[in-house]
XYZ file of C-alpha atoms in Angstrom:
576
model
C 80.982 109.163 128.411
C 78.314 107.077 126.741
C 78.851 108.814 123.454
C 82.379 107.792 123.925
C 81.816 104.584 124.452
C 79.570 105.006 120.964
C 82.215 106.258 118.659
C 84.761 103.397 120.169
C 81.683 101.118 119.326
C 81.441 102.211 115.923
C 85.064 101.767 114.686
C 85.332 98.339 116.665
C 82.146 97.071 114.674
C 83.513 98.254 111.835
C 86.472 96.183 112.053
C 84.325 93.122 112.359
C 81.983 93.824 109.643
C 83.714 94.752 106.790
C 86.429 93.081 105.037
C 88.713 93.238 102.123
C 89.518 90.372 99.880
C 92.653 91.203 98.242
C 92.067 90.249 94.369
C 93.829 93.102 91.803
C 93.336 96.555 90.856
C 90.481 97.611 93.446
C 89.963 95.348 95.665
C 85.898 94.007 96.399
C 84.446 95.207 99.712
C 82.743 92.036 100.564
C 79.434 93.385 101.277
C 76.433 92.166 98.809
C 73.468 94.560 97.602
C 71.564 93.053 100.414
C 74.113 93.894 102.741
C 74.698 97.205 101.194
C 70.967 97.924 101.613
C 71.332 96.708 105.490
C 74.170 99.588 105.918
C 72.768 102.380 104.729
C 69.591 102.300 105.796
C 70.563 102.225 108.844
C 72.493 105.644 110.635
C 74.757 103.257 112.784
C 75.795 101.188 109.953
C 76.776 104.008 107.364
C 78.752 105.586 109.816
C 80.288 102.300 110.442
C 80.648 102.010 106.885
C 82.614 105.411 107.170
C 84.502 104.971 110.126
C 86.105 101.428 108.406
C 87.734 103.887 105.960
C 90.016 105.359 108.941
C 91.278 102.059 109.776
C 94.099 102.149 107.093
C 94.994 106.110 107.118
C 98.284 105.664 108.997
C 99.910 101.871 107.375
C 101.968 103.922 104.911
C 103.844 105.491 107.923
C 103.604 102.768 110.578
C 106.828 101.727 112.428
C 104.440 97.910 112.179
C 104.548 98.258 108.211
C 107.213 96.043 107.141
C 107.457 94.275 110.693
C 109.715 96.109 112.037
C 110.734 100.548 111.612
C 108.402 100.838 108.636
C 110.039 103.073 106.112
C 112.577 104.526 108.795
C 114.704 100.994 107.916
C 114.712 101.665 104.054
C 116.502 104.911 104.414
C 119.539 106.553 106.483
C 117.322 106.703 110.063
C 117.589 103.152 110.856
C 118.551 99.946 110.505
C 116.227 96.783 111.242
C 116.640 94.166 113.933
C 116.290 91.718 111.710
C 116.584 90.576 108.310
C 112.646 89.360 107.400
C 111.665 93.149 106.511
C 112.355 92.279 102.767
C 111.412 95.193 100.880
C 113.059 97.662 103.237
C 116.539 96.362 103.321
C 115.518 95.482 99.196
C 115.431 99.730 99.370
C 118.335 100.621 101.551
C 120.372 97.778 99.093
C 119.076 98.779 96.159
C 117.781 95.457 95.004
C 114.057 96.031 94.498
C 112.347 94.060 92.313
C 108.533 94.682 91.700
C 108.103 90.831 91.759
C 109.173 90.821 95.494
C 108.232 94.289 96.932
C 105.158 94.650 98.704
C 102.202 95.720 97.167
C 100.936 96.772 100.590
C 100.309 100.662 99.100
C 98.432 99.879 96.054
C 96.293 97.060 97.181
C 95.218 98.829 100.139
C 94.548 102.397 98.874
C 92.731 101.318 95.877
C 90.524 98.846 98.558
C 90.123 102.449 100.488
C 88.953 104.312 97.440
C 86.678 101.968 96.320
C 85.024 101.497 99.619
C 85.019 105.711 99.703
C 83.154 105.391 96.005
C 80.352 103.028 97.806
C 79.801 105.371 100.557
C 79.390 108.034 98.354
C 77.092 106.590 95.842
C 75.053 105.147 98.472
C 74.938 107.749 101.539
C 72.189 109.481 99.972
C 69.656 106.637 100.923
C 70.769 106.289 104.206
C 68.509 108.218 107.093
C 70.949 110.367 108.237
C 70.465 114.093 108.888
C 70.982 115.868 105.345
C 73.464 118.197 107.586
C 75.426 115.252 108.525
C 75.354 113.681 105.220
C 77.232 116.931 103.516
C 79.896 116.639 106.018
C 80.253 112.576 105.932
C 80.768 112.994 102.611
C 83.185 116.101 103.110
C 85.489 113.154 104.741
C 85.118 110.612 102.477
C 86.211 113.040 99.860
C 89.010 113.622 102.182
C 89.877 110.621 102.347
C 89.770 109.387 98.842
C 92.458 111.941 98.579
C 94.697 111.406 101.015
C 94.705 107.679 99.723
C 95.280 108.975 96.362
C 98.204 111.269 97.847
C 99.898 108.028 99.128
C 99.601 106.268 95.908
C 101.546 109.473 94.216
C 104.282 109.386 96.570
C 104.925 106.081 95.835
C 104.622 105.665 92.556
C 104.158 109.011 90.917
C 100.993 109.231 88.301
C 98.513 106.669 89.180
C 94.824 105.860 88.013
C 92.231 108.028 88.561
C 89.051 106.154 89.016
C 86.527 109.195 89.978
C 83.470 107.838 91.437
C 83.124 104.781 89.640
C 82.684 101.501 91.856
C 84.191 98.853 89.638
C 82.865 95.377 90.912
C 85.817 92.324 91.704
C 84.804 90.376 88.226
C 85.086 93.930 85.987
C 87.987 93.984 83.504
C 89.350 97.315 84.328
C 92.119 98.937 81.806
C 92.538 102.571 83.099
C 95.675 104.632 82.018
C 97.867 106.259 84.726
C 97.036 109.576 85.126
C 100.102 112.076 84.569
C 101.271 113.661 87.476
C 99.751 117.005 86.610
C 96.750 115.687 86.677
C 96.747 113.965 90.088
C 98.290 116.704 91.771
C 95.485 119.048 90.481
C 92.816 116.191 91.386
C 93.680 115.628 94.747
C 94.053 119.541 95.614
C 90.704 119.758 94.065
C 89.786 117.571 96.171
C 90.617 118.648 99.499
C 89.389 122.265 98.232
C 85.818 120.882 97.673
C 86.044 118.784 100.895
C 87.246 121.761 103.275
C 84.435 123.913 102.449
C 82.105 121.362 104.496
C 84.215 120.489 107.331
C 85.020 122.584 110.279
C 88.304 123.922 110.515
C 89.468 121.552 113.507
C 87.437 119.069 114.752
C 87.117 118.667 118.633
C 85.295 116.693 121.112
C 84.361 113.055 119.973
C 84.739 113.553 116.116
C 88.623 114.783 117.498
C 90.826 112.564 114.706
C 88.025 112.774 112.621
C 89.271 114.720 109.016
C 88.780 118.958 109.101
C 89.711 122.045 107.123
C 92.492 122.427 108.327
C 93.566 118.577 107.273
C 92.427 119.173 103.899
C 94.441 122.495 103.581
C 97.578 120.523 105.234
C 97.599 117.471 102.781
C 96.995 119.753 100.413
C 100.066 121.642 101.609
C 102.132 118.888 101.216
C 100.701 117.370 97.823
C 102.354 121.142 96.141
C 105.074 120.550 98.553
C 106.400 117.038 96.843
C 105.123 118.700 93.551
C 107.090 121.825 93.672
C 110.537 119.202 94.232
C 112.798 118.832 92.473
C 112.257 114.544 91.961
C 108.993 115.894 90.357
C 109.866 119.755 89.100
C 112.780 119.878 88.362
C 115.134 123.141 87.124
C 118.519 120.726 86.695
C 116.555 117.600 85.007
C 120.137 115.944 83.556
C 121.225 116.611 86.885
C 121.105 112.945 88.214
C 119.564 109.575 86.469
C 115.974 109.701 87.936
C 112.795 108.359 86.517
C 111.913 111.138 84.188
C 115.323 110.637 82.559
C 115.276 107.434 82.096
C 111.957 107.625 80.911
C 112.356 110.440 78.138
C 115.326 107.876 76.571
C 112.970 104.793 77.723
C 109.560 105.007 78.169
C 109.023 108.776 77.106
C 105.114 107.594 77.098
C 105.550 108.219 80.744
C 107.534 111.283 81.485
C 104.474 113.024 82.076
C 103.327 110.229 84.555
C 106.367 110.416 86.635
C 107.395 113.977 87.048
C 106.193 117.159 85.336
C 108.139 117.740 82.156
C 109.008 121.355 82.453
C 110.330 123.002 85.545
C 107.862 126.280 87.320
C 109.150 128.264 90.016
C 105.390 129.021 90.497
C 104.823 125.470 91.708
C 106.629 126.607 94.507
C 104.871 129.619 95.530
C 101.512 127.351 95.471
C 103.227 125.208 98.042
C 104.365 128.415 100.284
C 100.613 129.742 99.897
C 99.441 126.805 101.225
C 101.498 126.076 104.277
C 100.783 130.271 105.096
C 97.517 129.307 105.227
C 97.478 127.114 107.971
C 100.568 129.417 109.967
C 98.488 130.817 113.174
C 95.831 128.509 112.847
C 97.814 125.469 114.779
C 100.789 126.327 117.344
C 103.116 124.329 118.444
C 103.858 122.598 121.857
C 106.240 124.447 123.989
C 107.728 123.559 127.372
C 111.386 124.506 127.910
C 111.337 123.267 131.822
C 113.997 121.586 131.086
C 114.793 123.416 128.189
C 113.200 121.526 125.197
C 110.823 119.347 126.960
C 107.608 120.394 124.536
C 109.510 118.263 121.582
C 109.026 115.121 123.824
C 106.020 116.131 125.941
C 103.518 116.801 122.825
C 103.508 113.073 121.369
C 102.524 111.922 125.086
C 99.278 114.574 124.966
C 96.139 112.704 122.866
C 94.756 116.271 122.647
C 97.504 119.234 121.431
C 96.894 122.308 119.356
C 100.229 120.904 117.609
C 98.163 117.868 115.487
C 96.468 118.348 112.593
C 95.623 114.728 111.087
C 96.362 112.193 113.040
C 95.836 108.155 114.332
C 93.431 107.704 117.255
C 93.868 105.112 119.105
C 93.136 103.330 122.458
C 95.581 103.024 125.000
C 98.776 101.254 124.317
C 102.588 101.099 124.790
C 102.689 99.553 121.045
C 105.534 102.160 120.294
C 107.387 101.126 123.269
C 106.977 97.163 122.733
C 108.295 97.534 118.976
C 111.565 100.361 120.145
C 112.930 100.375 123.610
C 115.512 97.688 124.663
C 114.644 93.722 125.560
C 115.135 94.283 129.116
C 112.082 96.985 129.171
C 109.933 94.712 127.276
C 110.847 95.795 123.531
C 112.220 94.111 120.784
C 114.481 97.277 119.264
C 112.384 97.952 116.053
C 114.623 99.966 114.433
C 118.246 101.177 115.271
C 119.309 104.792 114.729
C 122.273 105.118 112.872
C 125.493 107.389 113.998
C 125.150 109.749 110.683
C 121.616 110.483 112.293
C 123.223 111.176 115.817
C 125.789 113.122 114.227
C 123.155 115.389 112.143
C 122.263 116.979 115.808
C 123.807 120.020 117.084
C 125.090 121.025 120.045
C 122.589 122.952 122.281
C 124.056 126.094 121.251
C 122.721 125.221 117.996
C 126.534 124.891 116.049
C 127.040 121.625 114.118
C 129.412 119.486 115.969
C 131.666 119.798 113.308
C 132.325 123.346 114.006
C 135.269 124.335 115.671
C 133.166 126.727 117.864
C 130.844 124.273 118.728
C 132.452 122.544 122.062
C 131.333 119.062 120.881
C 133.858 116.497 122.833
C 133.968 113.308 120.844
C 135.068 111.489 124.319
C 131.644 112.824 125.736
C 129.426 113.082 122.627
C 125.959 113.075 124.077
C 126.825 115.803 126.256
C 125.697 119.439 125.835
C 123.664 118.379 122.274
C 120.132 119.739 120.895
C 117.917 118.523 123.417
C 115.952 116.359 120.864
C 118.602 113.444 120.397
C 117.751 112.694 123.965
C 114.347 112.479 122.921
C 114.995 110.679 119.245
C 117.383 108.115 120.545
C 118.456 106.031 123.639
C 122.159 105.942 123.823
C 124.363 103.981 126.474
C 123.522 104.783 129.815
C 120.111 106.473 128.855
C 117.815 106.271 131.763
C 114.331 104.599 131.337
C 112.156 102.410 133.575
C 111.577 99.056 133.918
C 109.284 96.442 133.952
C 109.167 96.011 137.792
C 110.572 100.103 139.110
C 109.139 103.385 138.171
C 112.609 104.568 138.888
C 114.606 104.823 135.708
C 117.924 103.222 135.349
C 120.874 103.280 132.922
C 120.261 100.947 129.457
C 123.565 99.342 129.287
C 125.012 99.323 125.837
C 128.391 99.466 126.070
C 131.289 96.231 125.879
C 133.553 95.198 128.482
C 137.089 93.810 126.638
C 134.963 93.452 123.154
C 131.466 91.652 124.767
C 128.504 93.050 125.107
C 127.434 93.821 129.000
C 124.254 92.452 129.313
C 120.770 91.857 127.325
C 120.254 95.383 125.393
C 124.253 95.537 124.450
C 125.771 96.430 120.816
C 125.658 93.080 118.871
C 123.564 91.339 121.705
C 120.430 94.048 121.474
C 121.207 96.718 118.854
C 123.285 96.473 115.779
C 124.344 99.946 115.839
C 124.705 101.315 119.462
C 121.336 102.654 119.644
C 117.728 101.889 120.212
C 114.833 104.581 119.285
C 112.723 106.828 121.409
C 111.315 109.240 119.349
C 107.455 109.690 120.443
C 107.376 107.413 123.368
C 106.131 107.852 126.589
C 108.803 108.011 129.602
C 105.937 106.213 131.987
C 105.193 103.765 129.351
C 106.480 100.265 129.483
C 105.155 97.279 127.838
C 103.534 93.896 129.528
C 103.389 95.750 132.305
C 100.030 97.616 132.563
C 101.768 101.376 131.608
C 100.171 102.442 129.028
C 100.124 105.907 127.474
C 97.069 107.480 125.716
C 98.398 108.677 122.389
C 97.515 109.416 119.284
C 99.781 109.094 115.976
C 100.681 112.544 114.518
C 100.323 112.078 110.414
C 100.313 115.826 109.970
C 101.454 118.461 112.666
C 102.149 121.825 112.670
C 105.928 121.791 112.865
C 105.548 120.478 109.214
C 103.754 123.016 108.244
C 106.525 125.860 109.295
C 108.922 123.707 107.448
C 107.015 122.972 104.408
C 106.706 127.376 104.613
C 110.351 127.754 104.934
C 111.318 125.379 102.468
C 109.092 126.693 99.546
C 109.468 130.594 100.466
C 113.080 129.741 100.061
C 112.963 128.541 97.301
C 110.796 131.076 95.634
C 112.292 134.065 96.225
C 115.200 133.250 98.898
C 115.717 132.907 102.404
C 114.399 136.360 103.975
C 110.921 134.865 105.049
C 112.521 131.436 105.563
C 114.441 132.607 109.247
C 111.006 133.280 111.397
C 109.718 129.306 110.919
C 112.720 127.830 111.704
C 113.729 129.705 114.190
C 110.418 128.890 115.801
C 111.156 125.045 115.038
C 114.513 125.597 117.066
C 113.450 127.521 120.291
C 110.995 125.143 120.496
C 113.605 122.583 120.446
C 115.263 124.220 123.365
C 118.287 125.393 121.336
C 119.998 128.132 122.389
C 120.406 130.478 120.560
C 118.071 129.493 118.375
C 118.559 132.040 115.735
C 120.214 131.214 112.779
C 123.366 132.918 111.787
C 122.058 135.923 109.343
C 123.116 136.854 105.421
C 122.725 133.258 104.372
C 122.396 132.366 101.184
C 119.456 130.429 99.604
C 121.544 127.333 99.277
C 122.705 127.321 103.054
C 119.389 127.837 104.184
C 117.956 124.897 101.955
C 120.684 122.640 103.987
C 119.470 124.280 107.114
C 116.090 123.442 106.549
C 116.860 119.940 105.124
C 118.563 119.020 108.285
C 115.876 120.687 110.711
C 113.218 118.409 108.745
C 115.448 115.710 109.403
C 115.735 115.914 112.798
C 112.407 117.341 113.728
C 110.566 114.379 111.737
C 113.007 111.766 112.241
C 110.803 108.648 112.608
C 107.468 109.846 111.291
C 107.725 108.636 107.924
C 108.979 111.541 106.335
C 112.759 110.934 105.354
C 112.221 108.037 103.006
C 110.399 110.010 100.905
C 112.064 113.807 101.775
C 115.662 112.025 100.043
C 113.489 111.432 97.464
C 112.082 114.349 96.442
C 115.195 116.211 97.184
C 117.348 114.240 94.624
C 119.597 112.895 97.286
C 119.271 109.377 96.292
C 123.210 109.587 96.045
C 123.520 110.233 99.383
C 122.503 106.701 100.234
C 125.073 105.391 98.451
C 127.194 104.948 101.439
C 128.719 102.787 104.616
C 126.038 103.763 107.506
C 127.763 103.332 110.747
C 126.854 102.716 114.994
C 128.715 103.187 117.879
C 130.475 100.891 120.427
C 131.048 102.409 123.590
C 133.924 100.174 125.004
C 134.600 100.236 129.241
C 136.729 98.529 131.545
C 135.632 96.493 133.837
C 135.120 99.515 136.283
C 132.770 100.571 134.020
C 135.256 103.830 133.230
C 134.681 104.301 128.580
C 138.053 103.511 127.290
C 136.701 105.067 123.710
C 134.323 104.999 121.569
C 134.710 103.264 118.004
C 132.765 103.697 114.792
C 131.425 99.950 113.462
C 130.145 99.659 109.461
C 126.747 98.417 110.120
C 125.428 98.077 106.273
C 126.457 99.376 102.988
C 123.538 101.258 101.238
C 122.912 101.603 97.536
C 120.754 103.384 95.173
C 119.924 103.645 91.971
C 117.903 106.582 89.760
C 114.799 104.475 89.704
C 114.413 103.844 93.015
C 112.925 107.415 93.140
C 109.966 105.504 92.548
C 108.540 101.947 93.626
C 107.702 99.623 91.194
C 103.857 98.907 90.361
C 103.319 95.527 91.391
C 104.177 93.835 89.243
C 100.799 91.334 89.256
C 98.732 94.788 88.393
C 101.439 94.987 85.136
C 100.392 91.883 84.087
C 97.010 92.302 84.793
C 96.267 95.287 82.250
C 97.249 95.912 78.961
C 97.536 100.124 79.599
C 99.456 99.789 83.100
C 102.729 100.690 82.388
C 105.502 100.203 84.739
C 107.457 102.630 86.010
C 110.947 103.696 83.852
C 114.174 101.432 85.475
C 112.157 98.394 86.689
């Protein structure tokens, strides 16, 4: 226990040490040569120094990033409960402007990988155990590339800065890097790094990068590569960056995509994912029949998590999503095309005629996981003063809304969220839950498998990982229809992804680097549930809740655009 007590030590006083002062390309760590010579000569310190570096691994995905829903609000999951989460609704609108878009991603993963580049240039002199100091450096490498693999996602080829620490008051002009060469740099990376970490970590360093985390991001680095945003076999397809760059900017149409289409990049990707397939299992309780789906984010410890957040405990999840009268504020809403993406339990779309889906009973008989995704009318959770749920009311009585959490009182579309909270958790109200947030778990990785084996040579290999996705789920059956053709399974898998990872931060980017940025060009939709004033639903009407639209450069964010100005090799990214 005291060693517990130790590590929570170490990542609190890291907090309060070391700061960021947020200035340009790489932001200074405030900490002088005399401070610097304080840390690491002493053990505590360094791996203070270290554990700082942790702090910011998850703000790309947060639901906290832009206020409220994080990147679920810029896409077709969500829609905020308010209108001060600027750059967001500037993404599902398709008004971003690099002068007003947060700069969030490349302030704070250049401060990251700088800070990484003084750890490793100065670990050396500290007194820890030479054993320890391979494998603290193992993670920093890690992390530099994980960083680095948010950067690409965002903006495609970035600079590469190596191991130089470049001080506040240094004039820095470094060229992006092409996307080639970051993809190879950060698999490099996260080769180098695995072969000095342990293949899961357990214990107290549990959270603490592994192998297998190194072989994951590296996993989905080929993934995104192997896509078609970034490799792409129809390139005049649909306006993206690369084409607007080769009649633009064709300077950078190696920076944002590669320029020639290989079916090999997707065998790389499939390679990868098989490497981790047996090493991680998933979380599976069917009693009631899909129950391991929702169980597995309440468990801090779960052979389903590969990388993840650790944190203390908390009902943060629960004080940003569930309704105002259990303590939340609604975060972000799920839309109705995400409810209607869900199958029945007998694993049919609802818009097959075989499927039994009853539009005047539309929650009933579904995949178990909308129950666990969303919180409909009449969903059952607890409250601030009973352990024993109750019904959320939602619906409208004669066009008003029937109490605190109604449509247009609470939520805007009908629905609240309740993917990856805790049933017993309720916040201001002493329930807490003791979980961790997943950043990579192994349900990706069978998806990331089936996606690139069927792409590279079709879907015969494709069937066993999602099948094992959907019994899991509590579908059944579970299997998938057989003879399908490579383009039926890519939808099959594109949907499963969607539903499986709704709210983790995956389907902002996933419409991405799919090329479905005309997808979002759309009316998104909720759900009034109207009753009479015996409470009996006299129907249930579609509302427009906001009009979506997109554009081919909003594959990619803008640089900010104070780093543009800044340097006089920066280039900004083609459409902006």
């Amino acid at each position: 226990m005291k060693k517990l007590y130790k590590i929570i030590f170490l990542f609190v006083l890291a907090y309060a040490m070391f700061s960021c002062k947020k200035g340009g390309f790489l932001e200074q760590t405030q900490i002088s040569d005399l401070t610097q010579q304080s840390v690491f000569s002493d053990s505590v310190k360094t791996i203070a120094f270290l554990s700082n570096i942790y702090t910011q691994i998850g703000f790309s995905e947060d639901s906290k990033r832009f206020s409220n829903g994080g990147l679920d609000v810029a896409s077709d999951e969500a829609e905020p409960y308010d209108n001060s989460a600027t750059t967001p609704i500037a993404f599902a609108n398709g008004s971003v402007d690099p002068n007003t878009v947060t700069d969030d991603a490349y302030t704070t993963c250049y401060a990251q990988i700088r800070a990484v580049n003084v750890f490793m240039k100065n670990v050396g002199k500290s007194p820890l155990r030479a054993a320890t100091k391979v494998e603290v450096v193992a993670e920093a490498r890690f992390l530099r590339a994980w960083y680095y693999s948010i950067l690409l996602k965002h903006y495609g080829g970035v600079p590469l800065v190596g191991d130089t620490v470049y001080n506040y008051t240094d004039k820095i002009n470094v060229k992006r890097a092409s996307y080639a060469d970051c993809v190879n740099y950060i698999v490099s990376e996260c080769d180098l790094a695995a072969k000095s970490l342990p293949l899961q970590q357990t214990a107290l360093l549990y959270g603490r990068a592994s192998g297998g985390a190194c072989q994951a991001l590296k996993m989905r680095v080929l993934l995104y590569a192997a896509s078609p945003l970034f490799n792409d076999d129809k390139p005049e397809s649909v306006e993206t960056p690369l084409s607007i760059a080769k009649s633009q900017k064709p300077e950078l149409a190696s920076v944002v995509a590669y320029p020639d289409y290989d079916k090999q990049r997707w065998k790389a990707a499939a390679d990868a994912a098989k490497a981790l397939i047996g090493v991680y299992s998933l979380v599976v309780n069917n009693n009631p029949p899909g129950y391991g789906f929702q169980y597995l984010f309440t468990q801090r410890y779960n052979p389903e998590y590969i990388w993840q957040v650790m944190k203390q405990s908390n009902a943060d999840l629960e004080g940003l999503y569930l309704p105002p009268s259990r303590g939340g504020k609604g975060g972000g809403f799920p839309y109705q095309e995400f409810v209607d993406a869900f199958p029945m339990a007998n694993g049919l779309p609802i818009t097959d005629p075989a499927s039994t889906y009853d539009p005047n009973n539309p929650y009933n008989g579904r995949d178990p996981r909308l129950e666990n995704s969303i919180l409909h009318d009449q969903s059952k959770w607890i409250t601030i003063a009973s352990n024993t749920a109750s019904p959320i009311n939602i619906y409208t009585v004669n066009g008003q809304g029937a109490g605190l959490d109604a449509i247009y009182t609470g939520t805007k579309t009908g629905y609240y969220g309740a993917k990856m909270l805790d049933p017993a958790a309720v916040p201001n109200a002493f329930k807490s839950t003791n979980r961790c947030i997943p950043l990579i778990r192994y349900a990706e990785v069978l998806l990331s498998y089936a996606e690139a084996i069927n792409e590279y040579e079709g879907p015969a290999q494709a069937y066993g990982p999602i099948e094992k996705i959907r019994q899991r789920a509590g579908l059944n059956p579970y299997a998938l229809p057989r003879n399908l053709s490579q383009d039926d399974m890519r939808k099959v898998i594109q949907n499963e992804r969607r539903l499986e990872l709704a709210f983790e931060g995956h389907r902002f980017w996933d419409i991405r680097r799919w090329k479905l940025g005309d997808t979002q060009n759309a009316q998104f939709t909720g759900m009034e549930v109207q009753r009479d004033g015996a409470g009996n639903v006299k129907a249930y009407k579609r509302i427009n809740v906001r009009k979506h639209g997109f554009k081919g450069a909003l594959y990619l964010w803008p640089l900010p655009a104070s780093e543009v100005a800044k340097s006089t090799v920066t280039l900004q990214n083609p459409g902006y």
